[in-house]
Short mmCIF file of C-alpha atoms and ligand atoms in Angstrom, two decimals:
data_model
loop_
_atom_site.label_atom_id
_atom_site.label_comp_id
_atom_site.label_asym_id
_atom_site.label_seq_id
_atom_site.Cartn_x
_atom_site.Cartn_y
_atom_site.Cartn_z
CA MET G 168 66.72 33.90 31.93
CA ASN G 169 64.31 32.59 29.23
CA HIS G 170 61.87 31.84 31.91
CA LEU G 171 61.23 35.47 32.86
CA PRO G 172 58.29 37.43 31.24
CA LYS G 173 59.55 40.26 29.09
CA PRO G 174 59.09 43.97 30.45
CA GLN G 175 56.74 46.31 28.77
CA PRO G 176 58.45 48.77 26.44
CA GLU G 177 58.19 51.80 28.92
CA ALA G 178 59.46 49.69 31.81
CA LEU G 179 62.52 48.52 29.55
CA ALA G 180 62.93 52.36 28.69
CA HIS G 181 63.04 53.10 32.40
CA SER G 182 65.68 50.40 32.87
CA ILE G 183 67.85 51.77 30.42
CA CYS G 184 67.83 55.24 32.08
CA VAL G 185 68.80 53.42 35.54
CA SER G 186 71.57 51.42 33.71
CA GLU G 187 72.96 54.81 32.26
CA ARG G 188 72.77 56.59 35.54
CA ILE G 189 74.86 53.53 37.09
CA ALA G 190 77.31 53.60 34.10
CA GLU G 191 77.85 57.41 34.77
CA ARG G 192 78.72 56.45 38.45
CA LEU G 193 80.99 53.52 37.33
CA ILE G 194 82.91 55.78 34.90
CA LEU G 195 83.40 58.55 37.80
CA ALA G 196 84.56 55.67 40.03
CA ARG G 197 87.25 54.60 37.28
CA GLY G 198 85.36 51.53 36.15
CA TRP G 199 84.62 49.54 39.43
CA LEU G 200 81.78 49.93 41.95
CA SER G 201 81.17 47.79 45.02
CA PHE G 202 78.21 45.57 44.66
CA ALA G 203 76.64 47.62 47.78
CA GLU G 204 77.11 50.75 45.72
CA TYR G 205 75.50 49.12 42.78
CA MET G 206 72.64 47.87 44.83
CA GLN G 207 72.02 51.20 46.40
CA LEU G 208 71.75 52.73 42.93
CA ALA G 209 69.48 49.99 41.49
CA LEU G 210 67.25 49.85 44.42
CA TYR G 211 67.18 53.42 46.07
CA GLU G 212 68.46 56.15 43.69
CA PRO G 213 65.93 58.86 43.98
CA GLY G 214 63.47 58.85 41.18
CA PHE G 215 65.19 55.74 39.48
CA GLY G 216 65.66 52.97 41.77
CA TYR G 217 63.40 50.07 42.17
CA TYR G 218 61.91 51.19 45.54
CA SER G 219 61.98 54.94 44.68
CA ALA G 220 60.36 54.88 41.23
CA GLY G 221 56.63 54.16 40.68
CA ALA G 222 56.65 50.51 39.68
CA SER G 223 54.20 48.04 41.41
CA LYS G 224 56.32 45.90 43.42
CA PHE G 225 54.26 44.23 46.01
CA GLY G 226 51.63 41.48 45.74
CA GLY G 227 49.98 39.68 42.94
CA ALA G 228 50.67 42.35 40.21
CA GLY G 229 54.23 42.92 41.58
CA ASP G 230 57.51 40.94 41.94
CA PHE G 231 57.32 39.49 45.42
CA VAL G 232 54.79 38.84 48.02
CA THR G 233 55.79 39.69 51.92
CA ALA G 234 54.16 38.12 54.96
CA PRO G 235 51.71 41.07 55.68
CA GLU G 236 50.48 40.77 52.02
CA ILE G 237 50.12 36.90 52.25
CA SER G 238 47.75 36.88 55.20
CA PRO G 239 46.07 39.43 57.61
CA LEU G 240 46.85 36.97 60.47
CA PHE G 241 50.60 38.16 60.31
CA ALA G 242 49.63 41.59 61.39
CA GLU G 243 47.09 40.36 63.80
CA VAL G 244 49.64 38.16 65.70
CA VAL G 245 52.64 40.55 65.46
CA ALA G 246 50.54 43.68 66.48
CA GLY G 247 49.33 41.54 69.56
CA GLN G 248 52.92 41.00 70.67
CA ILE G 249 53.52 44.74 70.06
CA ASP G 250 50.64 45.47 72.32
CA VAL G 251 52.27 43.32 75.13
CA VAL G 252 55.61 45.15 74.78
CA LEU G 253 53.69 48.66 74.85
CA ARG G 254 51.87 47.67 77.98
CA ALA G 255 55.04 46.55 79.65
CA ILE G 256 56.79 49.86 78.93
CA GLY G 257 53.60 51.88 79.94
CA LEU G 258 52.98 54.21 76.83
CA GLY G 259 55.00 54.46 73.60
CA ASP G 260 54.72 54.74 69.77
CA LEU G 261 55.18 52.41 66.90
CA LEU G 262 57.76 53.08 64.34
CA GLU G 263 57.41 51.00 61.21
CA LEU G 264 60.55 50.84 59.05
CA GLY G 265 59.59 50.69 55.26
CA PRO G 266 55.93 49.92 55.50
CA GLY G 267 55.39 48.74 51.92
CA THR G 268 51.75 48.88 50.84
CA GLY G 269 50.63 49.67 54.34
CA ALA G 270 49.06 46.24 54.80
CA PHE G 271 50.83 45.72 58.07
CA ALA G 272 49.79 49.02 59.34
CA ALA G 273 46.23 48.64 58.41
CA GLY G 274 45.96 45.28 60.38
CA ALA G 275 47.97 46.57 63.22
CA ILE G 276 45.80 49.79 63.76
CA ASP G 277 42.79 47.48 63.82
CA VAL G 278 44.37 45.37 66.56
CA PHE G 279 45.44 48.42 68.63
CA ASN G 280 41.92 49.77 68.53
CA ARG G 281 40.20 46.51 69.46
CA CYS G 282 42.71 45.85 72.39
CA GLY G 283 42.70 49.38 73.66
CA THR G 284 46.65 49.46 73.25
CA PRO G 285 48.31 52.34 75.13
CA ILE G 286 49.85 53.76 71.90
CA GLU G 287 49.91 57.51 70.85
CA ARG G 288 51.40 57.61 67.26
CA TYR G 289 51.88 55.11 64.49
CA ARG G 290 54.92 56.41 62.71
CA MET G 291 56.17 55.25 59.36
CA LEU G 292 59.62 55.74 58.08
CA GLU G 293 59.22 55.75 54.31
CA VAL G 294 61.64 57.36 51.76
CA SER G 295 59.58 56.65 48.69
CA ALA G 296 56.96 59.30 47.81
CA ASP G 297 55.21 56.80 45.68
CA LEU G 298 54.89 54.32 48.55
CA ARG G 299 53.82 56.94 50.97
CA GLU G 300 50.92 57.72 48.69
CA ARG G 301 49.90 53.95 48.54
CA GLN G 302 50.13 53.62 52.55
CA THR G 303 48.08 56.78 52.82
CA GLU G 304 45.37 55.50 50.63
CA ARG G 305 45.44 52.03 52.35
CA LEU G 306 45.19 53.62 55.75
CA GLU G 307 42.36 56.06 54.77
CA ARG G 308 40.29 53.01 54.08
CA VAL G 309 40.80 51.58 57.53
CA GLY G 310 39.05 54.69 58.81
CA GLN G 311 40.14 54.67 62.60
CA GLU G 312 41.23 57.92 64.16
CA ARG G 313 43.68 56.53 66.55
CA PRO G 314 46.51 56.10 66.76
CA LEU G 315 47.70 59.32 65.06
CA ARG G 316 49.59 58.44 61.85
CA GLU G 317 52.78 60.16 60.85
CA TRP G 318 55.24 59.71 58.08
CA CYS G 319 59.11 60.57 58.36
CA ASP G 320 61.93 60.15 56.04
CA ARG G 321 64.58 59.69 58.90
CA LEU G 322 64.67 58.39 62.37
CA PRO G 323 63.21 60.60 65.19
CA GLU G 324 65.96 61.95 67.49
CA THR G 325 64.36 60.23 70.24
CA PHE G 326 61.94 57.50 70.40
CA SER G 327 60.15 55.32 72.98
CA GLY G 328 58.15 52.32 72.06
CA VAL G 329 58.63 49.60 69.41
CA ILE G 330 60.51 49.96 66.10
CA PHE G 331 59.26 47.24 63.74
CA GLY G 332 60.42 46.13 60.38
CA ASN G 333 59.59 43.27 58.16
CA GLU G 334 62.10 42.32 55.46
CA ILE G 335 64.21 45.59 55.76
CA LEU G 336 67.68 44.10 56.72
CA ASP G 337 67.59 41.80 53.84
CA ALA G 338 66.80 44.74 51.42
CA LEU G 339 69.94 46.83 52.64
CA PRO G 340 72.69 47.07 50.13
CA CYS G 341 75.28 44.15 50.59
CA GLU G 342 78.91 43.64 49.66
CA ARG G 343 79.83 40.50 47.95
CA PHE G 344 82.92 38.48 48.29
CA VAL G 345 84.82 35.53 46.75
CA THR G 346 87.55 33.52 48.19
CA ARG G 347 90.84 33.24 46.47
CA ASP G 348 93.65 31.06 48.09
CA GLY G 349 92.33 32.00 51.69
CA GLN G 350 91.79 35.60 51.02
CA TYR G 351 88.43 37.36 50.72
CA TRP G 352 88.30 39.50 47.51
CA ARG G 353 85.60 42.15 46.55
CA LEU G 354 83.27 41.01 43.89
CA GLY G 355 82.14 44.35 42.40
CA VAL G 356 80.73 45.65 39.24
CA GLY G 357 82.20 46.81 36.04
CA LEU G 358 80.88 47.91 32.46
CA ALA G 359 80.76 44.86 30.12
CA VAL G 360 83.02 45.53 27.12
CA GLU G 361 81.61 43.14 24.57
CA SER G 362 78.17 44.83 24.69
CA SER G 363 76.72 44.86 21.18
CA SER G 364 73.83 47.07 22.20
CA SER G 365 74.11 50.91 22.87
CA GLU G 366 72.90 50.56 26.25
CA PRO G 367 75.18 49.85 29.15
CA ARG G 368 75.57 46.24 30.37
CA PHE G 369 77.18 45.20 33.77
CA GLU G 370 79.39 42.34 34.69
CA TRP G 371 81.09 41.08 37.92
CA ARG G 372 84.60 42.39 38.58
CA VAL G 373 86.83 40.69 41.18
CA ARG G 374 89.61 42.66 42.93
CA PRO G 375 91.48 42.27 46.26
CA ALA G 376 90.76 44.84 48.87
CA ASP G 377 94.13 46.50 48.49
CA GLY G 378 93.28 49.96 49.70
CA SER G 379 92.88 51.65 46.21
CA ALA G 380 89.07 51.80 46.13
CA PRO G 381 86.51 53.52 48.68
CA GLY G 382 85.50 50.97 51.23
CA ASP G 383 88.49 48.65 51.03
CA ASP G 384 89.37 49.18 54.54
CA GLU G 385 85.87 48.36 55.99
CA PHE G 386 85.64 45.31 53.77
CA ARG G 387 88.97 43.98 54.93
CA GLN G 388 87.95 44.51 58.59
CA GLU G 389 84.69 42.86 58.06
CA ALA G 390 86.12 40.07 56.20
CA ALA G 391 88.89 39.51 58.83
CA HIS G 392 86.16 39.35 61.41
CA LEU G 393 84.04 36.92 59.38
CA GLN G 394 87.04 34.54 58.52
CA GLN G 395 88.22 34.50 62.21
CA SER G 396 84.84 33.81 63.71
CA LEU G 397 84.17 30.94 61.24
CA ARG G 398 87.59 29.67 61.95
CA LEU G 399 86.76 29.64 65.72
CA GLN G 400 83.86 27.29 64.77
CA GLY G 401 86.29 25.14 62.58
CA ILE G 402 85.04 26.48 59.27
CA GLU G 403 87.40 27.40 56.45
CA LEU G 404 85.56 28.49 53.21
CA PRO G 405 86.63 26.67 50.21
CA ASN G 406 88.27 28.48 47.20
CA ASP G 407 85.81 30.32 44.93
CA TYR G 408 83.14 30.61 47.58
CA CYS G 409 80.90 33.44 47.08
CA GLY G 410 78.94 35.30 50.10
CA GLU G 411 77.36 38.54 51.06
CA TRP G 412 77.07 40.78 54.06
CA GLN G 413 74.83 43.84 54.63
CA ALA G 414 77.29 46.76 54.48
CA GLY G 415 77.27 49.15 57.36
CA LEU G 416 75.36 47.32 59.89
CA ASP G 417 77.16 48.68 62.98
CA GLY G 418 76.12 52.22 61.69
CA TRP G 419 72.74 51.27 60.97
CA PHE G 420 72.12 49.84 64.58
CA GLU G 421 74.04 52.72 66.17
CA SER G 422 71.60 55.09 64.75
CA MET G 423 68.58 52.92 65.74
CA ALA G 424 69.97 52.49 69.28
CA THR G 425 70.70 56.22 69.52
CA SER G 426 67.15 57.00 68.79
CA LEU G 427 65.40 54.21 70.83
CA LYS G 428 65.42 55.56 74.39
CA ALA G 429 62.94 53.01 75.73
CA GLY G 430 61.43 49.83 74.33
CA VAL G 431 62.57 47.40 71.70
CA MET G 432 63.27 46.86 67.98
CA LEU G 433 61.48 43.83 66.46
CA LEU G 434 62.81 42.68 62.95
CA ALA G 435 61.75 39.82 60.69
CA ASP G 436 63.94 38.86 57.81
CA TYR G 437 65.22 36.01 55.66
CA GLY G 438 68.43 34.80 57.37
CA LEU G 439 70.37 32.44 59.50
CA PRO G 440 72.97 32.34 62.25
CA ARG G 441 76.41 32.84 60.93
CA VAL G 442 77.70 29.25 60.88
CA GLN G 443 74.66 28.21 59.01
CA LEU G 444 74.58 30.98 56.48
CA TYR G 445 78.38 30.57 55.65
CA HIS G 446 78.03 27.03 55.53
CA PRO G 447 80.95 25.71 53.22
CA GLU G 448 78.42 24.09 50.87
CA ARG G 449 76.39 27.16 50.28
CA THR G 450 78.97 28.20 47.76
CA ARG G 451 77.03 30.72 45.62
CA GLY G 452 75.79 32.78 48.61
CA SER G 453 72.14 33.93 49.04
CA LEU G 454 71.89 36.88 46.65
CA ARG G 455 68.45 36.63 44.92
CA CYS G 456 66.52 38.83 42.54
CA TYR G 457 62.80 38.94 42.01
CA TYR G 458 60.92 39.81 38.83
CA ARG G 459 57.16 39.29 38.52
CA HIS G 460 57.33 36.42 41.09
CA HIS G 461 60.31 34.60 39.44
CA ALA G 462 63.50 34.44 41.38
CA HIS G 463 66.79 34.53 39.58
CA ASP G 464 70.35 35.13 40.29
CA ASP G 465 71.36 38.00 37.87
CA PRO G 466 71.32 41.52 39.45
CA PHE G 467 72.52 42.96 36.22
CA LEU G 468 69.25 42.09 34.37
CA TRP G 469 66.93 45.14 33.89
CA PRO G 470 68.29 47.20 36.79
CA GLY G 471 65.66 49.26 38.46
CA LEU G 472 62.90 46.59 37.58
CA ASN G 473 64.04 43.90 39.87
CA ASP G 474 64.11 43.54 43.64
CA ILE G 475 67.61 42.42 44.90
CA THR G 476 67.99 40.74 48.27
CA ALA G 477 70.34 38.81 50.38
CA TRP G 478 70.04 36.73 53.58
CA VAL G 479 71.00 38.25 56.82
CA ASP G 480 73.88 36.99 59.13
CA PHE G 481 71.76 37.21 62.43
CA THR G 482 75.03 36.57 64.38
CA ARG G 483 76.46 39.87 62.95
CA VAL G 484 73.13 41.56 63.57
CA ALA G 485 73.34 40.49 67.27
CA GLU G 486 77.14 41.93 67.28
CA ALA G 487 76.16 45.11 65.74
CA ALA G 488 73.23 45.58 68.06
CA GLU G 489 75.18 44.79 71.04
CA ARG G 490 77.98 47.24 70.15
CA ALA G 491 75.39 49.74 69.88
CA GLY G 492 74.07 49.04 73.47
CA LEU G 493 71.10 46.80 72.69
CA ARG G 494 70.57 43.22 73.94
CA VAL G 495 69.03 40.30 72.00
CA GLN G 496 65.90 39.52 73.98
CA GLY G 497 64.55 36.96 71.58
CA PHE G 498 65.39 34.94 68.38
CA THR G 499 63.34 32.42 66.70
CA THR G 500 61.77 31.41 63.51
CA GLN G 501 58.74 32.93 62.02
CA MET G 502 56.70 29.68 62.50
CA ALA G 503 57.66 29.63 66.11
CA PHE G 504 56.91 33.24 66.64
CA LEU G 505 53.44 33.27 65.03
CA ALA G 506 52.69 29.93 66.76
CA GLY G 507 53.79 31.20 70.16
CA GLY G 508 51.80 34.49 69.60
CA GLY G 509 48.54 32.56 68.93
CA ILE G 510 48.09 32.31 65.24
CA GLU G 511 45.77 29.52 65.40
CA GLN G 512 43.62 31.19 67.86
CA ALA G 513 43.61 34.20 65.57
CA MET G 514 42.57 32.11 62.78
CA SER G 515 39.58 30.54 64.54
CA ARG G 516 38.68 34.16 65.90
CA ALA G 517 38.72 35.37 62.21
CA LEU G 518 36.54 32.63 61.05
CA GLU G 519 34.10 33.16 64.07
CA THR G 520 33.79 36.94 63.67
CA ALA G 521 33.34 36.64 59.92
CA ASN G 522 30.68 33.90 60.25
CA SER G 523 28.76 35.79 63.11
CA VAL G 524 27.29 38.06 60.52
CA SER G 525 25.29 37.06 57.54
CA PRO G 526 26.35 36.05 54.89
CA GLY G 527 29.51 34.88 56.63
CA MET G 528 32.75 33.80 54.89
CA THR G 529 32.64 32.03 51.47
CA THR G 530 34.35 28.58 51.18
CA ALA G 531 36.64 30.26 48.84
CA GLU G 532 37.51 32.99 51.43
CA GLN G 533 37.97 30.38 54.14
CA ALA G 534 40.27 28.30 51.78
CA GLN G 535 42.37 31.55 51.17
CA LEU G 536 42.80 32.27 54.90
CA ALA G 537 43.82 28.70 55.41
CA SER G 538 46.31 28.80 52.68
CA GLY G 539 47.71 32.00 53.76
CA LEU G 540 48.15 30.48 57.29
CA ARG G 541 50.17 27.60 55.71
CA ARG G 542 52.41 29.72 53.79
CA LEU G 543 53.31 31.83 56.81
CA LEU G 544 54.18 28.70 58.75
CA MET G 545 55.54 26.56 56.05
CA PRO G 546 58.69 24.59 57.50
CA GLY G 547 60.59 24.43 54.09
CA GLY G 548 59.54 27.98 53.33
CA MET G 549 59.21 31.36 55.09
CA GLY G 550 58.03 29.51 58.34
CA GLU G 551 61.61 28.74 58.91
CA SER G 552 63.68 30.84 56.62
CA VAL G 553 62.33 34.00 58.13
CA LYS G 554 63.59 34.78 61.64
CA PHE G 555 62.34 37.27 64.24
CA VAL G 556 64.82 39.02 66.49
CA MET G 557 63.98 41.30 69.37
CA LEU G 558 66.61 43.86 70.43
CA GLY G 559 66.25 46.02 73.34
CA ARG G 560 67.83 48.07 76.28
CA GLY G 561 66.85 47.87 79.93
CA ASP G 562 64.79 45.03 81.29
CA GLU G 563 64.00 41.90 79.33
CA ILE G 564 60.30 41.70 78.20
CA ASP G 565 59.00 38.17 78.07
CA LEU G 566 56.92 37.63 75.00
CA PRO G 567 54.99 34.60 74.49
CA SER G 568 56.13 34.45 70.75
CA PHE G 569 59.65 33.84 71.85
CA ALA G 570 58.96 31.28 74.52
CA LEU G 571 58.12 28.36 72.07
CA ARG G 572 61.48 27.96 70.62
CA ASP G 573 64.25 30.25 72.04
CA LEU G 574 67.05 30.07 69.32
CA ARG G 575 69.46 32.69 70.85
CA HIS G 576 72.08 30.02 71.67
CA THR G 577 72.61 29.43 67.87
CA LEU G 578 73.79 33.16 67.28
C1 SAM O 210 61.00 43.97 50.83
S1 SAM O 210 60.34 45.59 51.18
C2 SAM O 210 59.29 45.27 52.61
C3 SAM O 210 58.32 46.09 52.72
C4 SAM O 210 57.30 45.90 53.81
N1 SAM O 210 57.95 45.97 55.09
C5 SAM O 210 56.51 44.48 53.71
O1 SAM O 210 56.71 43.64 54.51
O2 SAM O 210 55.74 44.36 52.85
C6 SAM O 210 61.73 46.27 51.98
C7 SAM O 210 61.63 47.75 52.29
O3 SAM O 210 62.59 48.30 53.13
C8 SAM O 210 62.75 49.68 52.93
N2 SAM O 210 64.05 50.19 53.24
C9 SAM O 210 65.20 49.78 52.74
N3 SAM O 210 66.22 50.27 53.50
C10 SAM O 210 65.64 51.08 54.46
C11 SAM O 210 66.21 51.79 55.67
N4 SAM O 210 67.44 52.13 55.67
N5 SAM O 210 65.31 52.16 56.44
C12 SAM O 210 63.94 52.15 56.30
N6 SAM O 210 63.47 51.20 55.34
C13 SAM O 210 64.31 50.94 54.40
C14 SAM O 210 62.43 49.71 51.31
O4 SAM O 210 62.27 51.01 51.03
C15 SAM O 210 61.38 48.80 51.17
O5 SAM O 210 59.98 49.39 51.38
#
């Protein structure tokens, strides 16, 4: 980890508080926590976790950059497709899950005003008080009155319209497993014993899901389902294979589907269909941590200061959504979604609009717009690693974004 920049003393002090909080839970749990519980505490523990405390996470000064931060063209195209859905269903709201800095919302509100989109409210589900404040400030700068903006900390009981989320599923706490002689064992967290410092340190602890720890039954069911469905495809994971899955996806989609009375969910996340994600050669899984734009694979380093993510099994997403009564109406790569939704035309329009008034766009600004476009579409990068999935009930809505490359058969 020598390549990582060292945190400031106050950030390190905060991380020690997070570690102590996790250590307390570990002691209460008799020395072993599932990785999902650890991730929940490290990312979301109120007042302490990475997303719940005040650190700057997004953008150049943060730890990672998401698509809405990379280029305004992302919101321009995605909001254009949301406009198509809202027109198809008549009138509805938009509910954005985890809106980050509000970059997507700012761009989308602009599109809705320009297009006269039939939308009443732009709702944002945000549990972090600190991020809400950032979103409010960002949206105040947009200045438009409509649609009405509302924040909530839980799903509305009933909702009609579009539920949109960028990089939400890959931020949900995940279970980790390792294979031992054909069995899936739980890869959880324990306190490191040889620690020379006074602050708690954590390490991986493997144990069979034998029913003696909370969540063992769910883990066994999930593991059996994964193993069986891989076997149907002729895949047997080798010994010592490590992988992850997002915990509690069935419940998550059940609550989304209960709320969604009409309309669709549109989700964009890093991930793959199951047979590609659990390819026997991907032996170390997809768990990644981000600190100041450096990716690493040690989630026990500076808890509370790192983002932690794992790629999404989109086949599991489709299963969970279908169990909850939703159908997969579209599945494709980010590159195909944005290209099908007209990102090149959006780029030309942005240049034309900016250059129609004096002094126009500088060469540096034009180069920045072009570089953002390339990053969004990059085949070896997020253009292909990020997938868009649309889930809905009722009649299928044809979106140009999904027409270019329909990948539903790969799920
Ligand atoms: C990687 S950030 C993405 C932020 C933003 N969507 C963007 O693209 O810049 C992940 C976000 O998911 C949010 N999140 C995690 N679990 C969530 C849940 N169950 N419901 C809604 N948002 C959640 C986190 O609080 C965090 O803001």
